[in-house]
Amino acid sequence: GDCSAVISFSVAFSDNCGVTNTSGPSSPVSFNVGTTVVTHSARDAAGGETLCVFSVTVVDAEDPAITCPADGTFNTGSGACDATVTYPVPTVSDNCVPQTPQLGSGPAN
């Protein structure tokens, strides 16, 4: 999956004397996960200026993936009531790096 989204938008400026200068990103724009504030400005010949400010929020809607070790059955040692078990750590991945998923709680191996 992607960790960004390409967003198209339209910003229109007008003025009774005509807009002579505008600034801001050209659509479409690729935005990363999170909230980005986009600012456009327009200036007329008389020096008047106005701003257009809006937020774009991109959400990572894809859950992380986890691969668990296989189930196992283990015997206790002679005369013991428990067993020491070693198992591989589950592997995890996520479409948005460096937002690597963290392993939750569980007994250490």
PDB file of C-alpha atoms in Angstrom:
ATOM      1  CA  GLY A   1       0.000   0.000   0.000  1.00  0.00           C
ATOM      2  CA  ASP A   2       0.868   3.625  -0.325  1.00  0.00           C
ATOM      3  CA  CYS A   3       1.890   5.999   2.436  1.00  0.00           C
ATOM      4  CA  SER A   4       0.788   9.053   0.508  1.00  0.00           C
ATOM      5  CA  ALA A   5      -2.078  10.227  -1.665  1.00  0.00           C
ATOM      6  CA  VAL A   6      -2.202  12.395  -4.763  1.00  0.00           C
ATOM      7  CA  ILE A   7      -4.840  15.069  -4.241  1.00  0.00           C
ATOM      8  CA  SER A   8      -6.273  17.363  -6.907  1.00  0.00           C
ATOM      9  CA  PHE A   9      -7.774  20.705  -5.942  1.00  0.00           C
ATOM     10  CA  SER A  10      -8.755  23.962  -7.543  1.00  0.00           C
ATOM     11  CA  VAL A  11      -8.114  27.432  -6.131  1.00  0.00           C
ATOM     12  CA  ALA A  12      -9.670  30.397  -7.954  1.00  0.00           C
ATOM     13  CA  PHE A  13      -8.768  34.027  -7.314  1.00  0.00           C
ATOM     14  CA  SER A  14     -10.436  37.109  -8.701  1.00  0.00           C
ATOM     15  CA  ASP A  15     -10.145  40.849  -8.190  1.00  0.00           C
ATOM     16  CA  ASN A  16     -11.844  43.909  -9.647  1.00  0.00           C
ATOM     17  CA  CYS A  17      -8.454  45.093 -10.971  1.00  0.00           C
ATOM     18  CA  GLY A  18      -7.101  41.667 -11.896  1.00  0.00           C
ATOM     19  CA  VAL A  19      -4.813  39.316 -10.003  1.00  0.00           C
ATOM     20  CA  THR A  20      -1.171  39.887 -10.930  1.00  0.00           C
ATOM     21  CA  ASN A  21       0.624  37.334  -8.774  1.00  0.00           C
ATOM     22  CA  THR A  22      -0.357  34.040  -7.158  1.00  0.00           C
ATOM     23  CA  SER A  23       1.617  31.511  -5.173  1.00  0.00           C
ATOM     24  CA  GLY A  24       1.000  28.030  -3.809  1.00  0.00           C
ATOM     25  CA  PRO A  25       1.478  24.436  -4.912  1.00  0.00           C
ATOM     26  CA  SER A  26       0.128  23.387  -8.297  1.00  0.00           C
ATOM     27  CA  SER A  27      -2.505  20.649  -8.308  1.00  0.00           C
ATOM     28  CA  PRO A  28      -2.245  17.665  -8.199  1.00  0.00           C
ATOM     29  CA  VAL A  29       0.046  17.286  -5.171  1.00  0.00           C
ATOM     30  CA  SER A  30       1.319  14.141  -3.418  1.00  0.00           C
ATOM     31  CA  PHE A  31       0.745  14.413   0.347  1.00  0.00           C
ATOM     32  CA  ASN A  32       2.260  12.073   2.945  1.00  0.00           C
ATOM     33  CA  VAL A  33       0.287  10.495   5.793  1.00  0.00           C
ATOM     34  CA  GLY A  34      -0.728  13.152   8.298  1.00  0.00           C
ATOM     35  CA  THR A  35      -2.149  16.649   8.053  1.00  0.00           C
ATOM     36  CA  THR A  36      -0.597  19.252   5.768  1.00  0.00           C
ATOM     37  CA  VAL A  37      -1.632  22.903   5.717  1.00  0.00           C
ATOM     38  CA  VAL A  38      -1.710  24.301   2.164  1.00  0.00           C
ATOM     39  CA  THR A  39      -1.500  28.064   1.627  1.00  0.00           C
ATOM     40  CA  HIS A  40      -2.179  29.977  -1.580  1.00  0.00           C
ATOM     41  CA  SER A  41      -1.907  33.728  -1.919  1.00  0.00           C
ATOM     42  CA  ALA A  42      -2.967  36.232  -4.549  1.00  0.00           C
ATOM     43  CA  ARG A  43      -1.841  39.817  -5.022  1.00  0.00           C
ATOM     44  CA  ASP A  44      -3.350  42.520  -7.176  1.00  0.00           C
ATOM     45  CA  ALA A  45      -1.721  45.506  -8.880  1.00  0.00           C
ATOM     46  CA  ALA A  46      -2.627  47.789  -5.958  1.00  0.00           C
ATOM     47  CA  GLY A  47      -0.720  45.564  -3.499  1.00  0.00           C
ATOM     48  CA  GLY A  48      -3.796  43.976  -1.954  1.00  0.00           C
ATOM     49  CA  GLU A  49      -3.247  40.398  -0.917  1.00  0.00           C
ATOM     50  CA  THR A  50      -5.513  37.569   0.182  1.00  0.00           C
ATOM     51  CA  LEU A  51      -4.813  34.050   1.386  1.00  0.00           C
ATOM     52  CA  CYS A  52      -6.531  30.737   0.879  1.00  0.00           C
ATOM     53  CA  VAL A  53      -5.554  28.230   3.604  1.00  0.00           C
ATOM     54  CA  PHE A  54      -6.850  24.673   3.851  1.00  0.00           C
ATOM     55  CA  SER A  55      -5.751  21.389   5.400  1.00  0.00           C
ATOM     56  CA  VAL A  56      -5.299  18.052   3.668  1.00  0.00           C
ATOM     57  CA  THR A  57      -5.331  14.962   5.877  1.00  0.00           C
ATOM     58  CA  VAL A  58      -4.086  11.630   4.556  1.00  0.00           C
ATOM     59  CA  VAL A  59      -4.908   8.600   6.699  1.00  0.00           C
ATOM     60  CA  ASP A  60      -3.056   5.280   6.706  1.00  0.00           C
ATOM     61  CA  ALA A  61      -6.090   2.959   6.560  1.00  0.00           C
ATOM     62  CA  GLU A  62      -4.010  -0.187   5.980  1.00  0.00           C
ATOM     63  CA  ASP A  63      -3.403  -2.314   9.077  1.00  0.00           C
ATOM     64  CA  PRO A  64       0.068  -3.666   9.807  1.00  0.00           C
ATOM     65  CA  ALA A  65       0.791  -7.305   8.965  1.00  0.00           C
ATOM     66  CA  ILE A  66       2.084  -9.895  11.417  1.00  0.00           C
ATOM     67  CA  THR A  67       3.347 -13.423  10.886  1.00  0.00           C
ATOM     68  CA  CYS A  68       3.174 -15.562  13.997  1.00  0.00           C
ATOM     69  CA  PRO A  69       5.252 -18.625  14.844  1.00  0.00           C
ATOM     70  CA  ALA A  70       3.552 -22.005  14.449  1.00  0.00           C
ATOM     71  CA  ASP A  71       1.657 -23.545  17.370  1.00  0.00           C
ATOM     72  CA  GLY A  72       3.700 -26.001  19.383  1.00  0.00           C
ATOM     73  CA  THR A  73       3.366 -28.588  22.121  1.00  0.00           C
ATOM     74  CA  PHE A  74       6.211 -28.843  24.603  1.00  0.00           C
ATOM     75  CA  ASN A  75       6.939 -31.290  27.388  1.00  0.00           C
ATOM     76  CA  THR A  76       8.213 -30.386  30.811  1.00  0.00           C
ATOM     77  CA  GLY A  77      11.569 -31.698  31.896  1.00  0.00           C
ATOM     78  CA  SER A  78      11.772 -34.677  34.218  1.00  0.00           C
ATOM     79  CA  GLY A  79      10.407 -33.708  37.630  1.00  0.00           C
ATOM     80  CA  ALA A  80       9.609 -30.146  36.466  1.00  0.00           C
ATOM     81  CA  CYS A  81       6.262 -28.369  36.321  1.00  0.00           C
ATOM     82  CA  ASP A  82       7.204 -25.994  33.550  1.00  0.00           C
ATOM     83  CA  ALA A  83       9.199 -25.909  30.353  1.00  0.00           C
ATOM     84  CA  THR A  84      11.577 -23.422  28.787  1.00  0.00           C
ATOM     85  CA  VAL A  85      10.365 -22.747  25.281  1.00  0.00           C
ATOM     86  CA  THR A  86      12.202 -20.846  22.567  1.00  0.00           C
ATOM     87  CA  TYR A  87      10.225 -19.558  19.631  1.00  0.00           C
ATOM     88  CA  PRO A  88      10.950 -17.062  16.855  1.00  0.00           C
ATOM     89  CA  VAL A  89       9.805 -13.500  17.333  1.00  0.00           C
ATOM     90  CA  PRO A  90       6.764 -12.721  15.158  1.00  0.00           C
ATOM     91  CA  THR A  91       7.635 -10.656  12.097  1.00  0.00           C
ATOM     92  CA  VAL A  92       5.752  -7.434  11.509  1.00  0.00           C
ATOM     93  CA  SER A  93       5.558  -5.008   8.624  1.00  0.00           C
ATOM     94  CA  ASP A  94       3.636  -1.907   7.682  1.00  0.00           C
ATOM     95  CA  ASN A  95       3.092   0.006   4.466  1.00  0.00           C
ATOM     96  CA  CYS A  96       4.262   3.251   6.109  1.00  0.00           C
ATOM     97  CA  VAL A  97       7.928   3.240   7.012  1.00  0.00           C
ATOM     98  CA  PRO A  98       9.427   4.399   9.387  1.00  0.00           C
ATOM     99  CA  GLN A  99       6.182   3.822  11.281  1.00  0.00           C
ATOM    100  CA  THR A 100       7.164   0.215  11.955  1.00  0.00           C
ATOM    101  CA  PRO A 101       4.654  -1.600  14.134  1.00  0.00           C
ATOM    102  CA  GLN A 102       5.822  -2.461  17.617  1.00  0.00           C
ATOM    103  CA  LEU A 103       5.301  -5.885  19.121  1.00  0.00           C
ATOM    104  CA  GLY A 104       2.880  -5.826  22.032  1.00  0.00           C
ATOM    105  CA  SER A 105       3.155  -7.736  25.256  1.00  0.00           C
ATOM    106  CA  GLY A 106       3.955 -11.414  25.514  1.00  0.00           C
ATOM    107  CA  PRO A 107       6.421 -13.618  27.288  1.00  0.00           C
ATOM    108  CA  ALA A 108      10.032 -13.220  26.243  1.00  0.00           C
ATOM    109  CA  ASN A 109      11.378 -16.153  24.269  1.00  0.00           C
TER     110      ASN A 109
END
